[in-house]
Short mmCIF file of C-alpha atoms and ligand atoms in Angstrom, two decimals:
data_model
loop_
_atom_site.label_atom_id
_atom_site.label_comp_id
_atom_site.label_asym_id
_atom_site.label_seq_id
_atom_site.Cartn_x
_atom_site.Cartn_y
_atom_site.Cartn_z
CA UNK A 1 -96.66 8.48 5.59
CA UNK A 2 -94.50 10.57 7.89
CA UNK A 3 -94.96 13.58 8.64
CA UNK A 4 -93.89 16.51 10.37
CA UNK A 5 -95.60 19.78 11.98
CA UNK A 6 -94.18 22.16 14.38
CA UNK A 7 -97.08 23.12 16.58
CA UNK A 8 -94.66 26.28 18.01
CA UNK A 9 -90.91 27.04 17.92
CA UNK A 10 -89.12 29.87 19.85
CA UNK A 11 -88.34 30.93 23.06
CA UNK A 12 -91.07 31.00 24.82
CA UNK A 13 -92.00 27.23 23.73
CA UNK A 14 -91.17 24.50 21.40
CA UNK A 15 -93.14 21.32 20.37
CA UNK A 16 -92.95 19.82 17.44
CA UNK A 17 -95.54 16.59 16.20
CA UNK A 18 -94.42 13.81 14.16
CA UNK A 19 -97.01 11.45 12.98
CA UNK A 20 -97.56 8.27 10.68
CA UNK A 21 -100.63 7.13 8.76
CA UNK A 22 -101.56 5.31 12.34
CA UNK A 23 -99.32 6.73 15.27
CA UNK A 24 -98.30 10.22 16.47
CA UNK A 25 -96.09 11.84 18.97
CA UNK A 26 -94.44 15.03 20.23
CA UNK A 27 -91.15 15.76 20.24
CA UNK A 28 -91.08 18.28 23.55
CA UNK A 29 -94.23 20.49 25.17
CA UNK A 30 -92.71 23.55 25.92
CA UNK A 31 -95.95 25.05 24.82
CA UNK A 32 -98.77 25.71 27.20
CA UNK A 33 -101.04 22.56 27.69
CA UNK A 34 -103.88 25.22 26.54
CA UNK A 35 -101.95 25.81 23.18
CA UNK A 36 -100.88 22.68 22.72
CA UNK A 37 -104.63 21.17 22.89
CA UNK A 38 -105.81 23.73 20.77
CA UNK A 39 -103.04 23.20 17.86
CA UNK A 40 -103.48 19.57 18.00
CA UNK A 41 -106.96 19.86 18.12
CA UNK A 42 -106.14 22.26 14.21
CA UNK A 43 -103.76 19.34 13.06
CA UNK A 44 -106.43 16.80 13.57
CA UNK A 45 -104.89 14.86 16.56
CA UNK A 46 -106.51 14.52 20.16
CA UNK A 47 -104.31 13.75 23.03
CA UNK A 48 -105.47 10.57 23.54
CA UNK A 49 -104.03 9.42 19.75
CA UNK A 50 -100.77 10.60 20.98
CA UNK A 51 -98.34 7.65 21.88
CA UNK A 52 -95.81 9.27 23.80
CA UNK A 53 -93.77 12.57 24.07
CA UNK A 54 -89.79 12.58 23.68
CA UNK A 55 -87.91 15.24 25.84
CA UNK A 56 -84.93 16.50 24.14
CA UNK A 57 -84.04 18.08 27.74
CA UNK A 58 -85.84 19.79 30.92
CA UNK A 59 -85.65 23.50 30.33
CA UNK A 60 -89.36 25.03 30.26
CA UNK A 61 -89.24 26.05 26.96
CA UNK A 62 -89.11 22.19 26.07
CA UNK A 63 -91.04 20.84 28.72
CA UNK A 64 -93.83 23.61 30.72
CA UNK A 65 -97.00 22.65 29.17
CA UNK A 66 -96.48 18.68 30.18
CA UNK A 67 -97.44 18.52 33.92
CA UNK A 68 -101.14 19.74 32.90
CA UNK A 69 -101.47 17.97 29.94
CA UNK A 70 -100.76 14.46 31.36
CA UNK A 71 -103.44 15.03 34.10
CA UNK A 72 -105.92 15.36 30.96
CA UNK A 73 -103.62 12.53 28.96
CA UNK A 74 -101.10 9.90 31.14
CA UNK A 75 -99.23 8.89 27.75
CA UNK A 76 -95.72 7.99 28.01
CA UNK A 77 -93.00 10.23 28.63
CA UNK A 78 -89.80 9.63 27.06
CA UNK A 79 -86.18 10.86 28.28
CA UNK A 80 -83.25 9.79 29.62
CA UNK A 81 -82.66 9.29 33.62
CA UNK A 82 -80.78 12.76 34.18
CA UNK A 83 -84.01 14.64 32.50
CA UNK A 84 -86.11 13.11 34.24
CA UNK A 85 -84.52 13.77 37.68
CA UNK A 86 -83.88 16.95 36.92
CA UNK A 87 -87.70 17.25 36.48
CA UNK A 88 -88.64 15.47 39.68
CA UNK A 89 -85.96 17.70 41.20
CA UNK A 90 -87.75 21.04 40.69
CA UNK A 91 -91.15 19.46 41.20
CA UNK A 92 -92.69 17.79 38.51
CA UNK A 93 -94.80 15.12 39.76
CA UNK A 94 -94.46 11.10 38.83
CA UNK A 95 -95.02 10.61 35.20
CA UNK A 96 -95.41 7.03 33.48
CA UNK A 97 -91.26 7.42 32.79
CA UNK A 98 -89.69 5.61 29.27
CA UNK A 99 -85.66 5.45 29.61
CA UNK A 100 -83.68 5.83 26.92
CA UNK A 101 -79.90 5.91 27.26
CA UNK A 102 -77.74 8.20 24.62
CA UNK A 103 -76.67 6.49 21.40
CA UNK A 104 -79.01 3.49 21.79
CA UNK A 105 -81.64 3.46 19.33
CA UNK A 106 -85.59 2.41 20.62
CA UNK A 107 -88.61 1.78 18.51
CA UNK A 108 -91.80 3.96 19.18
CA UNK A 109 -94.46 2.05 17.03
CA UNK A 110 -93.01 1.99 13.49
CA UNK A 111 -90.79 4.79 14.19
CA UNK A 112 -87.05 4.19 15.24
CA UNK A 113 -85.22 6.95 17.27
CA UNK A 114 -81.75 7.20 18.24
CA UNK A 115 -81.50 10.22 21.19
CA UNK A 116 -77.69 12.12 20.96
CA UNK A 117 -76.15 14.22 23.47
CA UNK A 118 -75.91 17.44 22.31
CA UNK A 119 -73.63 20.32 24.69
CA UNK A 120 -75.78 22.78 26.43
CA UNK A 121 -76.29 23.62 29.29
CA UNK A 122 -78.98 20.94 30.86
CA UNK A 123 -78.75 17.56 32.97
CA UNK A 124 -78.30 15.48 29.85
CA UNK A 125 -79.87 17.04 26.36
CA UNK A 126 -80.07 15.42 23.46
CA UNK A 127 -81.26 14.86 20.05
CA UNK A 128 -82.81 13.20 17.94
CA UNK A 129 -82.87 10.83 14.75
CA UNK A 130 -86.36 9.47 13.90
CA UNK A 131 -86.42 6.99 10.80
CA UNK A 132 -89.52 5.66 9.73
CA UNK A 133 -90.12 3.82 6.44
CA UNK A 134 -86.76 4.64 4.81
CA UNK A 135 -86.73 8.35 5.70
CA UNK A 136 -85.03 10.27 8.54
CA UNK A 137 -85.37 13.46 10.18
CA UNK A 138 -83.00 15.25 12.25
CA UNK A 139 -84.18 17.11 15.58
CA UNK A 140 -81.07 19.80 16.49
CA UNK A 141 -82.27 22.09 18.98
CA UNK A 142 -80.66 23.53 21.88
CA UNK A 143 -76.90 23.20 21.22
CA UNK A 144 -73.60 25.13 21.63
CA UNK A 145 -71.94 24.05 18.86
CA UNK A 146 -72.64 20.42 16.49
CA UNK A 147 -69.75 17.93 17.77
CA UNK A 148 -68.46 15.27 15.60
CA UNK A 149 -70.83 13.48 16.63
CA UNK A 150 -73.58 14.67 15.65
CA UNK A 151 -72.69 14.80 12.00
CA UNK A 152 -72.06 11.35 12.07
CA UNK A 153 -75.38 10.85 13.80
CA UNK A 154 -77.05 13.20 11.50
CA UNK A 155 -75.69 11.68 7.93
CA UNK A 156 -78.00 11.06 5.04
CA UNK A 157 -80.91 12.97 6.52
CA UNK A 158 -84.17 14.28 4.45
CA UNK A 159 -85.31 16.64 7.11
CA UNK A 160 -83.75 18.68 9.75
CA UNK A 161 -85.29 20.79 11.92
CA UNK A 162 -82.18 22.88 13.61
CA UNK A 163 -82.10 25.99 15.87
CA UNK A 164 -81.21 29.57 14.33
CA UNK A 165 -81.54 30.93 17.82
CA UNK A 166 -79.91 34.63 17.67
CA UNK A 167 -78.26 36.84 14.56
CA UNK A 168 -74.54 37.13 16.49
CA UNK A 169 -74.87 41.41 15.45
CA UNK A 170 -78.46 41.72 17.28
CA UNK A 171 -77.24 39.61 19.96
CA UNK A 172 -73.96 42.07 20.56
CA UNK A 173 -76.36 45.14 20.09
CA UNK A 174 -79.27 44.15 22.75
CA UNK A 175 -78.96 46.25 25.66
CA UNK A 176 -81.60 44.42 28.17
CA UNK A 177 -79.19 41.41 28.52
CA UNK A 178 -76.33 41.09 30.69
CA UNK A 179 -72.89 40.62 29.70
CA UNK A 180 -72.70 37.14 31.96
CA UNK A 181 -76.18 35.89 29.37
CA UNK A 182 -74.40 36.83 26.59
CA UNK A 183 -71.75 34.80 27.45
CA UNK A 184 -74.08 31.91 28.32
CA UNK A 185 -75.98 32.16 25.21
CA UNK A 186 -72.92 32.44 22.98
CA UNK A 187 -70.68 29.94 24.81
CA UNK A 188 -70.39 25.94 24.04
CA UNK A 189 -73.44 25.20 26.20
CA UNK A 190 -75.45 27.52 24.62
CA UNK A 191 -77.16 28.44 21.49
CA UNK A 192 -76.37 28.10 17.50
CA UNK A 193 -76.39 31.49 16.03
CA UNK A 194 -77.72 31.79 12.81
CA UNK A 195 -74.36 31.45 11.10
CA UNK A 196 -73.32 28.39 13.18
CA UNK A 197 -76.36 27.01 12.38
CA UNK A 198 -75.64 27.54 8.39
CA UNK A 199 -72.60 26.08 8.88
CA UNK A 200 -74.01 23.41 10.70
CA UNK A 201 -76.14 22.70 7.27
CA UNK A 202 -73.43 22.98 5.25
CA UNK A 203 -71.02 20.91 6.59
CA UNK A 204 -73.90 18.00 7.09
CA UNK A 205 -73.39 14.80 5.20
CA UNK A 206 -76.88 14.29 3.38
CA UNK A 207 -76.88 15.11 -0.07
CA UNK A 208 -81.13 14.11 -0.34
CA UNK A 209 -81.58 16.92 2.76
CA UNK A 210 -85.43 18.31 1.39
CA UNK A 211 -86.69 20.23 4.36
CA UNK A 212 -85.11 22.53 6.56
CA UNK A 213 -86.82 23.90 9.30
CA UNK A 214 -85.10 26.82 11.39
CA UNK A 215 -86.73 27.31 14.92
CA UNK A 216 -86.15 28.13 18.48
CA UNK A 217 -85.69 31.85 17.38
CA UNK A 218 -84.71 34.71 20.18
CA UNK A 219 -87.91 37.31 19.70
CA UNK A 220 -85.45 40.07 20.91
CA UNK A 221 -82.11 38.89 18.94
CA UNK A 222 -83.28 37.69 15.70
CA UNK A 223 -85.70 37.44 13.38
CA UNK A 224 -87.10 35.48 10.41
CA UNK A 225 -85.83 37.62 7.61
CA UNK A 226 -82.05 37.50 9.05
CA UNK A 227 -82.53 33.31 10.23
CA UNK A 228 -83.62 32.20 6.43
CA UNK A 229 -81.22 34.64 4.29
CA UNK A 230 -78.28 33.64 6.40
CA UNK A 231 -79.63 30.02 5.92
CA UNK A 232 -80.51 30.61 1.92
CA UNK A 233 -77.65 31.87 1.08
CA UNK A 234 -75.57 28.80 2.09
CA UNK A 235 -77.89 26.58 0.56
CA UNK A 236 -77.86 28.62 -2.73
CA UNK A 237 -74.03 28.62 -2.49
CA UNK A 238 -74.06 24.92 -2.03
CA UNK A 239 -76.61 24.35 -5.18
CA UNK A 240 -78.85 22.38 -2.43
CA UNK A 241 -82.42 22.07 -3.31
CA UNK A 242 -83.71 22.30 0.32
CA UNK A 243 -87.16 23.98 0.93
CA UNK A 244 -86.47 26.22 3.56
CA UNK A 245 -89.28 27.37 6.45
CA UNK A 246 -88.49 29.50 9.85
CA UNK A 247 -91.27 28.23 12.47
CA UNK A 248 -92.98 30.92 14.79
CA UNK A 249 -93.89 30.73 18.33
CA UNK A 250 -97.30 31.38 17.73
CA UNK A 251 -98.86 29.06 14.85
CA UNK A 252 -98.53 25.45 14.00
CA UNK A 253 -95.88 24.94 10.95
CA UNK A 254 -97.30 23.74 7.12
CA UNK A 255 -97.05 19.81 6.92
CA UNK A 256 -93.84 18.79 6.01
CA UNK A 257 -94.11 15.04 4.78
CA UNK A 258 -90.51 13.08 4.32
CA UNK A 259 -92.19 10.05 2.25
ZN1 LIG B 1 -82.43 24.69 26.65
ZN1 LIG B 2 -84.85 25.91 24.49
#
């Protein structure tokens, strides 16, 4: 068994479990500790079964709901040095630290992951590969654009979740943002768009690719409708046979299981 569930995906929070017959983890708690709990709690997990949560980087959309949930749960918290000081830089209190380093693979129970820098604009993101019992699934959140890399990382996948974070048009039309986050958003170190994203797919090595999940959505410069047809229509121009979901921000995801 491996399975995957993203408890929330957007904005304003992403957190994302991963789970085996007999371990689970998160991947980021971005959520609030409150939410988190409660969507846990209506996936059939309690925070003492979790073994760990893996930071793909310390922006509070990835990380704000972890400071009060390890005072109810001290399970391991796994990142790489420059995440974690960047945490313990703006305040967030000792935590019972696991290192990883970029591009060196670790084992968490049965699971193997293999963290990847990513560019964006952080101390040191990443993301991730997690292989379990011959299956793998891609984590590709919070990126300017996929480097080589990253394909090479990603090859031969079954399930990706990836970020469709803005629709470029919406993006160019929204009148509440500055020009200068505009520029942040749309540069190297920021966001995939919804096309870049699809391209992303498309160009991806992994001809058994099942599941795609799009999250990390923009509420103001996207939504669900424009993220999936963009994504469809280079799946269905590719003849792949990927099931295709958009995660919200404010419900736990279907199961998605890779074996
Ligand atoms: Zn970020
Ligand atoms: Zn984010």
């Amino acid at each position: 068994m491996f399975e995957v569930i993203t408890l929330g995906s957007g904005s304003a929070g992403n957190s994302m479990l991963v789970r085996s017959a007999s371990s689970a983890f998160l991947v980021d708690a971005g959520l609030s500790a409150k939410q988190l709990s409660i969507r846990l709690d209506a996936c059939g997990v309690r925070l003492e079964d979790l073994s760990g949560v893996l930071l793909t980087h310390e922006h509070q959309d990835h990380c704000g709901g972890l400071k009060v949930l390890l005072n109810r749960c001290n399970f391991p918290v796994y990142c790489n040095p420059m995440t974690a000081r960047a945490m313990s830089d703006t305040g967030f209190p000792h935590a019972n630290w696991r290192f990883f380093q970029n591009g060196c693979a670790f084992s968490l129970n049965e699971f193997t992951i293999l963290p990847f820098q990513v560019p964006h604009d952080a101390a040191d993101p990443v993301g991730f590969r997690i292989s379990a019992h011959g299956a793998c699934l891609g984590v590709l959140t919070d990126l300017g654009y996929a480097t080589r890399n990253v394909f090479d990382v990603l090859k031969g996948i079954q399930a990706l979740l990836i970020e469709t974070n803005y629709d470029e048009q919406l993006l160019q039309q929204d009148m509440r943002r500055p020009w200068s986050v505009k520029q942040r958003i749309q540069s190297r170190h920021g966001h995939l768009s919804n096309a870049a994203a699809a391209r992303v797919i498309d160009e991806l090595d992994a001809p058994d690719l099942r599941h795609v999940i799009l999250g990390h959505l923009s509420r103001d410069c996207n939504s669900p409708d424009l993220a999936e047809t963009c994504v469809r229509t280079t799946l269905e121009t590719r003849g792949r046979a990927a099931s295709l979901y958009c995660a919200g921000q404010d419900r736990p995801s279907p199961v998605f299981g890779l074996i």
